[in-house]
Each structure stands twice: as C-alpha cells, then as structure tokens.
mmCIF file of C-alpha atoms in Angstrom:
data_model
loop_
_atom_site.group_PDB
_atom_site.id
_atom_site.type_symbol
_atom_site.label_atom_id
_atom_site.label_comp_id
_atom_site.label_asym_id
_atom_site.label_seq_id
_atom_site.Cartn_x
_atom_site.Cartn_y
_atom_site.Cartn_z
ATOM 1 C CA UNK Z 796 271.937 44.254 115.360
ATOM 2 C CA UNK Z 797 268.682 45.376 113.716
ATOM 3 C CA UNK Z 798 266.333 45.077 116.646
ATOM 4 C CA UNK Z 799 264.894 47.151 119.407
ATOM 5 C CA UNK Z 800 264.899 45.262 122.696
ATOM 6 C CA UNK Z 801 262.812 45.941 125.781
ATOM 7 C CA UNK Z 802 262.944 44.655 129.340
ATOM 8 C CA UNK Z 803 261.128 43.354 131.214
ATOM 9 C CA UNK Z 804 258.607 41.520 129.011
ATOM 10 C CA UNK Z 805 256.004 41.534 131.757
ATOM 11 C CA UNK Z 806 255.675 43.685 134.865
ATOM 12 C CA UNK Z 807 253.130 43.589 137.657
ATOM 13 C CA UNK Z 808 253.240 46.438 140.145
ATOM 14 C CA UNK Z 809 251.196 47.936 142.918
ATOM 15 C CA UNK Z 810 250.068 51.534 142.923
ATOM 16 C CA UNK Z 811 252.756 52.522 145.431
ATOM 17 C CA UNK Z 812 255.671 50.832 143.641
ATOM 18 C CA UNK Z 813 258.454 52.448 141.635
ATOM 19 C CA UNK Z 814 259.697 50.547 138.611
ATOM 20 C CA UNK Z 815 261.493 51.230 135.350
ATOM 21 C CA UNK Z 816 261.124 50.018 131.789
ATOM 22 C CA UNK Z 817 264.207 49.761 129.611
ATOM 23 C CA UNK Z 818 264.663 50.009 125.856
ATOM 24 C CA UNK Z 819 267.825 49.519 123.851
ATOM 25 C CA UNK Z 820 268.827 49.754 120.193
ATOM 26 C CA UNK Z 821 272.191 49.451 118.487
ATOM 27 C CA UNK Z 822 271.213 50.579 115.005
ATOM 28 C CA UNK Z 823 272.694 54.054 115.445
ATOM 29 C CA UNK Z 824 269.223 55.594 115.504
ATOM 30 C CA UNK Z 825 269.005 59.087 116.967
ATOM 31 C CA UNK Z 826 265.251 59.268 117.595
ATOM 32 C CA UNK Z 827 263.528 57.099 120.195
ATOM 33 C CA UNK Z 828 259.885 56.921 121.188
ATOM 34 C CA UNK Z 829 257.655 55.649 123.977
ATOM 35 C CA UNK Z 830 254.136 54.530 123.095
ATOM 36 C CA UNK Z 831 251.277 53.172 125.195
ATOM 37 C CA UNK Z 832 248.959 50.638 123.571
ATOM 38 C CA UNK Z 833 245.665 49.288 124.854
ATOM 39 C CA UNK Z 834 244.229 46.075 123.419
ATOM 40 C CA UNK Z 835 243.176 46.368 119.739
ATOM 41 C CA UNK Z 836 243.898 50.109 119.753
ATOM 42 C CA UNK Z 837 246.655 51.949 117.914
ATOM 43 C CA UNK Z 838 249.835 52.932 119.744
ATOM 44 C CA UNK Z 839 249.514 56.317 121.487
ATOM 45 C CA UNK Z 840 252.615 58.452 121.471
ATOM 46 C CA UNK Z 841 253.893 59.451 124.917
ATOM 47 C CA UNK Z 842 257.404 60.834 124.458
ATOM 48 C CA UNK Z 843 259.940 61.458 121.716
ATOM 49 C CA UNK Z 844 263.679 61.863 122.195
ATOM 50 C CA UNK Z 845 265.774 63.276 119.414
ATOM 51 C CA UNK Z 846 269.560 63.254 119.819
ATOM 52 C CA UNK Z 847 269.052 62.428 123.505
ATOM 53 C CA UNK Z 848 266.869 65.481 124.089
ATOM 54 C CA UNK Z 849 263.179 65.297 124.904
ATOM 55 C CA UNK Z 850 261.396 66.868 121.964
ATOM 56 C CA UNK Z 851 257.781 65.770 122.402
ATOM 57 C CA UNK Z 852 255.833 65.124 125.595
ATOM 58 C CA UNK Z 853 252.234 64.383 124.726
ATOM 59 C CA UNK Z 854 250.749 65.739 127.981
ATOM 60 C CA UNK Z 855 251.631 62.563 129.824
ATOM 61 C CA UNK Z 856 251.009 62.503 133.611
ATOM 62 C CA UNK Z 857 254.091 63.082 135.740
ATOM 63 C CA UNK Z 858 253.859 59.572 137.177
ATOM 64 C CA UNK Z 859 255.615 58.600 133.912
ATOM 65 C CA UNK Z 860 259.143 59.972 133.698
ATOM 66 C CA UNK Z 861 261.313 59.311 130.638
ATOM 67 C CA UNK Z 862 265.085 59.306 130.552
ATOM 68 C CA UNK Z 863 267.572 58.957 127.701
ATOM 69 C CA UNK Z 864 271.009 58.258 129.255
ATOM 70 C CA UNK Z 865 272.692 57.859 125.858
ATOM 71 C CA UNK Z 866 271.849 57.412 122.185
ATOM 72 C CA UNK Z 867 271.213 53.661 122.574
ATOM 73 C CA UNK Z 868 269.154 53.597 125.745
ATOM 74 C CA UNK Z 869 265.726 54.843 126.727
ATOM 75 C CA UNK Z 870 264.114 54.359 130.118
ATOM 76 C CA UNK Z 871 260.624 54.978 131.405
ATOM 77 C CA UNK Z 872 260.386 55.419 135.162
ATOM 78 C CA UNK Z 873 257.049 54.580 136.731
ATOM 79 C CA UNK Z 874 255.749 55.784 140.083
ATOM 80 C CA UNK Z 875 252.339 55.802 141.742
ATOM 81 C CA UNK Z 876 250.580 54.360 138.698
ATOM 82 C CA UNK Z 877 246.853 53.745 138.441
ATOM 83 C CA UNK Z 878 245.101 50.545 137.280
ATOM 84 C CA UNK Z 879 244.094 52.338 134.064
ATOM 85 C CA UNK Z 880 247.797 52.623 133.209
ATOM 86 C CA UNK Z 881 247.838 48.868 132.588
ATOM 87 C CA UNK Z 882 248.786 48.466 128.919
ATOM 88 C CA UNK Z 883 251.500 47.363 126.518
ATOM 89 C CA UNK Z 884 254.336 49.892 126.534
ATOM 90 C CA UNK Z 885 256.192 49.988 123.254
ATOM 91 C CA UNK Z 886 259.514 51.575 122.514
ATOM 92 C CA UNK Z 887 260.468 52.493 118.953
ATOM 93 C CA UNK Z 888 263.430 54.053 117.211
ATOM 94 C CA UNK Z 889 264.099 55.678 113.856
ATOM 95 C CA UNK Z 890 267.189 56.951 112.122
ATOM 96 C CA UNK Z 891 266.215 60.490 113.014
ATOM 97 C CA UNK Z 892 263.086 62.623 112.893
ATOM 98 C CA UNK Z 893 263.005 62.962 109.113
ATOM 99 C CA UNK Z 894 259.376 62.105 108.376
ATOM 100 C CA UNK Z 895 260.075 59.390 105.811
ATOM 101 C CA UNK Z 896 261.989 57.188 108.213
ATOM 102 C CA UNK Z 897 260.540 53.895 109.359
ATOM 103 C CA UNK Z 898 260.016 53.453 113.073
ATOM 104 C CA UNK Z 899 261.214 50.097 114.408
ATOM 105 C CA UNK Z 900 259.229 48.828 117.367
ATOM 106 C CA UNK Z 901 260.414 46.760 120.287
ATOM 107 C CA UNK Z 902 258.392 43.766 121.561
ATOM 108 C CA UNK Z 903 256.889 45.820 124.365
ATOM 109 C CA UNK Z 904 256.482 45.485 128.115
ATOM 110 C CA UNK Z 905 253.092 44.214 129.270
ATOM 111 C CA UNK Z 906 252.364 46.255 132.400
ATOM 112 C CA UNK Z 907 249.692 45.363 134.935
ATOM 113 C CA UNK Z 908 248.960 47.784 137.769
ATOM 114 C CA UNK Z 909 247.100 46.263 140.708
ATOM 115 C CA UNK A 309 247.027 68.281 113.717
ATOM 116 C CA UNK A 310 246.706 65.257 111.462
ATOM 117 C CA UNK A 311 243.636 63.008 111.652
ATOM 118 C CA UNK A 312 243.802 59.521 110.130
ATOM 119 C CA UNK A 313 240.656 57.463 109.663
ATOM 120 C CA UNK A 314 240.770 53.753 108.840
ATOM 121 C CA UNK A 315 238.074 51.414 107.522
ATOM 122 C CA UNK A 316 236.828 48.798 108.021
ATOM 123 C CA UNK A 317 237.491 48.071 111.688
ATOM 124 C CA UNK A 318 237.048 44.327 111.101
ATOM 125 C CA UNK A 319 237.365 42.308 107.913
ATOM 126 C CA UNK A 320 236.870 38.595 107.292
ATOM 127 C CA UNK A 321 237.868 37.018 103.998
ATOM 128 C CA UNK A 322 238.146 33.497 102.674
ATOM 129 C CA UNK A 323 241.642 32.182 102.132
ATOM 130 C CA UNK A 324 242.796 33.080 98.644
ATOM 131 C CA UNK A 325 240.569 36.125 98.351
ATOM 132 C CA UNK A 326 241.799 39.720 98.376
ATOM 133 C CA UNK A 327 241.565 42.164 101.284
ATOM 134 C CA UNK A 328 241.478 45.942 101.017
ATOM 135 C CA UNK A 329 241.891 48.385 103.904
ATOM 136 C CA UNK A 330 241.413 52.113 103.370
ATOM 137 C CA UNK A 331 242.726 55.152 105.200
ATOM 138 C CA UNK A 332 242.116 58.859 104.796
ATOM 139 C CA UNK A 333 244.196 61.687 106.207
ATOM 140 C CA UNK A 334 243.565 65.377 106.723
ATOM 141 C CA UNK A 335 246.961 67.108 106.577
ATOM 142 C CA UNK A 336 248.086 67.821 103.014
ATOM 143 C CA UNK A 337 251.664 68.170 104.331
ATOM 144 C CA UNK A 338 251.792 64.445 105.222
ATOM 145 C CA UNK A 339 254.320 62.747 102.984
ATOM 146 C CA UNK A 340 255.010 59.302 104.466
ATOM 147 C CA UNK A 341 252.452 56.533 104.881
ATOM 148 C CA UNK A 342 253.549 53.284 106.538
ATOM 149 C CA UNK A 343 251.436 50.201 107.150
ATOM 150 C CA UNK A 344 252.101 48.081 110.221
ATOM 151 C CA UNK A 345 250.937 44.539 110.940
ATOM 152 C CA UNK A 346 250.527 43.487 114.538
ATOM 153 C CA UNK A 347 249.903 39.856 115.394
ATOM 154 C CA UNK A 348 248.379 39.030 118.760
ATOM 155 C CA UNK A 349 250.897 39.672 121.538
ATOM 156 C CA UNK A 350 253.596 40.817 119.108
ATOM 157 C CA UNK A 351 255.180 44.104 118.132
ATOM 158 C CA UNK A 352 253.907 46.206 115.204
ATOM 159 C CA UNK A 353 256.003 45.417 112.135
ATOM 160 C CA UNK A 354 256.272 47.489 109.002
ATOM 161 C CA UNK A 355 254.946 45.587 105.992
ATOM 162 C CA UNK A 356 255.010 48.302 103.356
ATOM 163 C CA UNK A 357 255.267 52.073 103.126
ATOM 164 C CA UNK A 358 254.811 54.733 100.487
ATOM 165 C CA UNK A 359 256.113 58.239 100.087
ATOM 166 C CA UNK A 360 254.099 61.077 98.637
ATOM 167 C CA UNK A 361 256.070 61.224 95.379
ATOM 168 C CA UNK A 362 254.857 57.729 94.447
ATOM 169 C CA UNK A 363 251.339 56.584 93.554
ATOM 170 C CA UNK A 364 251.679 52.844 94.036
ATOM 171 C CA UNK A 365 254.094 50.366 95.511
ATOM 172 C CA UNK A 366 254.064 46.557 95.434
ATOM 173 C CA UNK A 367 255.856 43.884 97.387
ATOM 174 C CA UNK A 368 254.809 40.387 96.351
ATOM 175 C CA UNK A 369 251.188 39.930 97.570
ATOM 176 C CA UNK A 370 251.005 43.354 99.217
ATOM 177 C CA UNK A 371 250.445 46.700 97.512
ATOM 178 C CA UNK A 372 249.715 50.215 98.659
ATOM 179 C CA UNK A 373 248.130 52.974 96.588
ATOM 180 C CA UNK A 374 248.137 56.684 97.374
ATOM 181 C CA UNK A 375 245.822 59.384 96.060
ATOM 182 C CA UNK A 376 247.239 62.701 97.258
ATOM 183 C CA UNK A 377 244.433 64.751 95.768
ATOM 184 C CA UNK A 378 241.755 62.827 97.628
ATOM 185 C CA UNK A 379 244.041 62.314 100.654
ATOM 186 C CA UNK A 380 243.549 58.599 100.886
ATOM 187 C CA UNK A 381 245.705 55.505 100.711
ATOM 188 C CA UNK A 382 244.861 51.830 100.668
ATOM 189 C CA UNK A 383 246.455 48.494 101.490
ATOM 190 C CA UNK A 384 245.742 45.594 99.146
ATOM 191 C CA UNK A 385 246.563 42.011 100.074
ATOM 192 C CA UNK A 386 246.042 39.408 97.358
ATOM 193 C CA UNK A 387 245.822 35.624 97.711
ATOM 194 C CA UNK A 388 245.300 35.937 101.449
ATOM 195 C CA UNK A 389 246.626 33.240 103.759
ATOM 196 C CA UNK A 390 245.709 32.399 107.376
ATOM 197 C CA UNK A 391 249.016 33.900 108.527
ATOM 198 C CA UNK A 392 247.819 37.264 107.204
ATOM 199 C CA UNK A 393 245.343 37.332 110.109
ATOM 200 C CA UNK A 394 246.371 40.246 112.347
ATOM 201 C CA UNK A 395 245.535 43.853 113.163
ATOM 202 C CA UNK A 396 246.717 46.303 110.514
ATOM 203 C CA UNK A 397 247.434 49.963 111.265
ATOM 204 C CA UNK A 398 247.961 52.719 108.756
ATOM 205 C CA UNK A 399 249.814 55.894 109.707
ATOM 206 C CA UNK A 400 250.755 59.263 108.289
ATOM 207 C CA UNK A 401 253.590 61.621 109.125
ATOM 208 C CA UNK A 402 255.028 64.863 107.847
ATOM 209 C CA UNK A 403 258.034 67.121 108.207
ATOM 210 C CA UNK A 404 255.891 69.474 110.240
ATOM 211 C CA UNK A 405 255.083 66.712 112.720
ATOM 212 C CA UNK A 406 258.761 65.781 113.083
ATOM 213 C CA UNK A 407 258.146 62.168 112.081
ATOM 214 C CA UNK A 408 255.385 61.818 114.633
ATOM 215 C CA UNK A 409 253.189 59.007 113.363
ATOM 216 C CA UNK A 410 249.443 59.550 113.416
ATOM 217 C CA UNK A 411 247.916 56.074 113.429
ATOM 218 C CA UNK A 412 244.569 54.931 112.133
ATOM 219 C CA UNK A 413 242.299 53.010 114.487
ATOM 220 C CA UNK A 414 243.264 49.611 113.106
ATOM 221 C CA UNK A 415 241.640 46.828 111.082
ATOM 222 C CA UNK A 416 241.344 43.336 112.502
ATOM 223 C CA UNK A 417 241.740 40.988 109.522
ATOM 224 C CA UNK A 418 240.684 37.358 109.784
ATOM 225 C CA UNK A 419 241.491 34.969 106.947
ATOM 226 C CA UNK A 420 239.220 31.923 107.086
ATOM 227 C CA UNK A 421 240.895 28.710 105.892
#
C-alpha cells in the first residue's frame, strides 16, 4: 500500500460540534503531518509527529487537537471551530524527518464550518 | 526561518510551448527542493525533486535546475499539454528544519489547447 488515506472526504459542522479527522498510512513511515490549505494557497503546516511523538506545533489554536495512536494513524480532533477554519485539511507522511525524504499527501478532508 | 518565493503566480502558455516557474530561498542550509503539482480538488503530488548535491535533474518533459550560490531553483516543463494545467508549488527543507517543508506561494499554470 503506497497511499495515505483520509476520512471523511467532506465534513460540515456547526461551531458547537465536536468531530474528528482520520489519516492512515501503511508505508511504514514514522513522520506524519497535518496541513491546512485554503483555496489556491500553499499548505500551511499545523502539526508534525515523529515516531508517534508531537515534535512541531505551529502555534495552532487549541480548538485543534492532534493525536497519534500508533505509527499508522493520525487523528485531528475538532471542537468549537470558527467559520474561518473552513479549508482543506491534508495529512502527509514521510519515511522519517530526514530532510531529503518526500512527503506523501492524502486526498484531504474538505471541512466547512457553519 | 526559511522564506521561499515563487514566480509567476499565474502562467498561461500555448499547448506545445515550454513553461518555466522560478523559486528562490533564503536559508543556505536547505538541501532538498521538491516540486508538487496540485490539480483542482486533488492532493498535491510530487512531480520531481532535487537535492543540493545535484545541479539538474530531468524526468521526461520535466526538469529542475538548482543554483545553490544564487539560492534559486526552477521547474521547466517542455511540450506542455492541457493535462499539465494545475497549481505548482515549490518547497525547500533542511536538516535544521527537521524536514519541515517551506512552500512557495504557488503558480497556477494554464495550458491553452
């Protein structure tokens, strides 16, 4: 399996809802990433997990809470989001955090906050 | 931290012509430079990458050149086809950044049939 998968593909939620995004890879990669992408903009890094430990948190608001239950899974828990949080949320993975390793992106979750 | 600039932001070419997208970076420690293509509604996909010990790399109609002294790298697409239409992002990363990718702002390429 050489893909990163993400569920759900689309998510619509109200500002008081709690939801979770899920990402999975079975390539044996030990680094996993969450990005936020607005239309026609580059992906913005949110979190990096390396060997299941959070290693980078790019000053993301606490209404976004990442979790890495094991080396294949990455979750992003969402609570009390704002309409401006509507975006494409991309997960990526790489073999590890050696800088010359390609990051493989998942298809993303299109999130709409009402 | 690293700062990556990308130009142009939009580019239209006739089918069969060449397209060139340029990026500059600020951190001399950056040593990996991937290029991603993102079609509308799809995931970014790596199309070519180059490491700092190499000056040029080719893969069929796509090539990337790197000038470490000037801190810039470029994507060249020859014989463009309509399916090349997409947004292209360059990125840079280094050991110091722990493989954190610093992306350029993107180039929207349109190939006119």
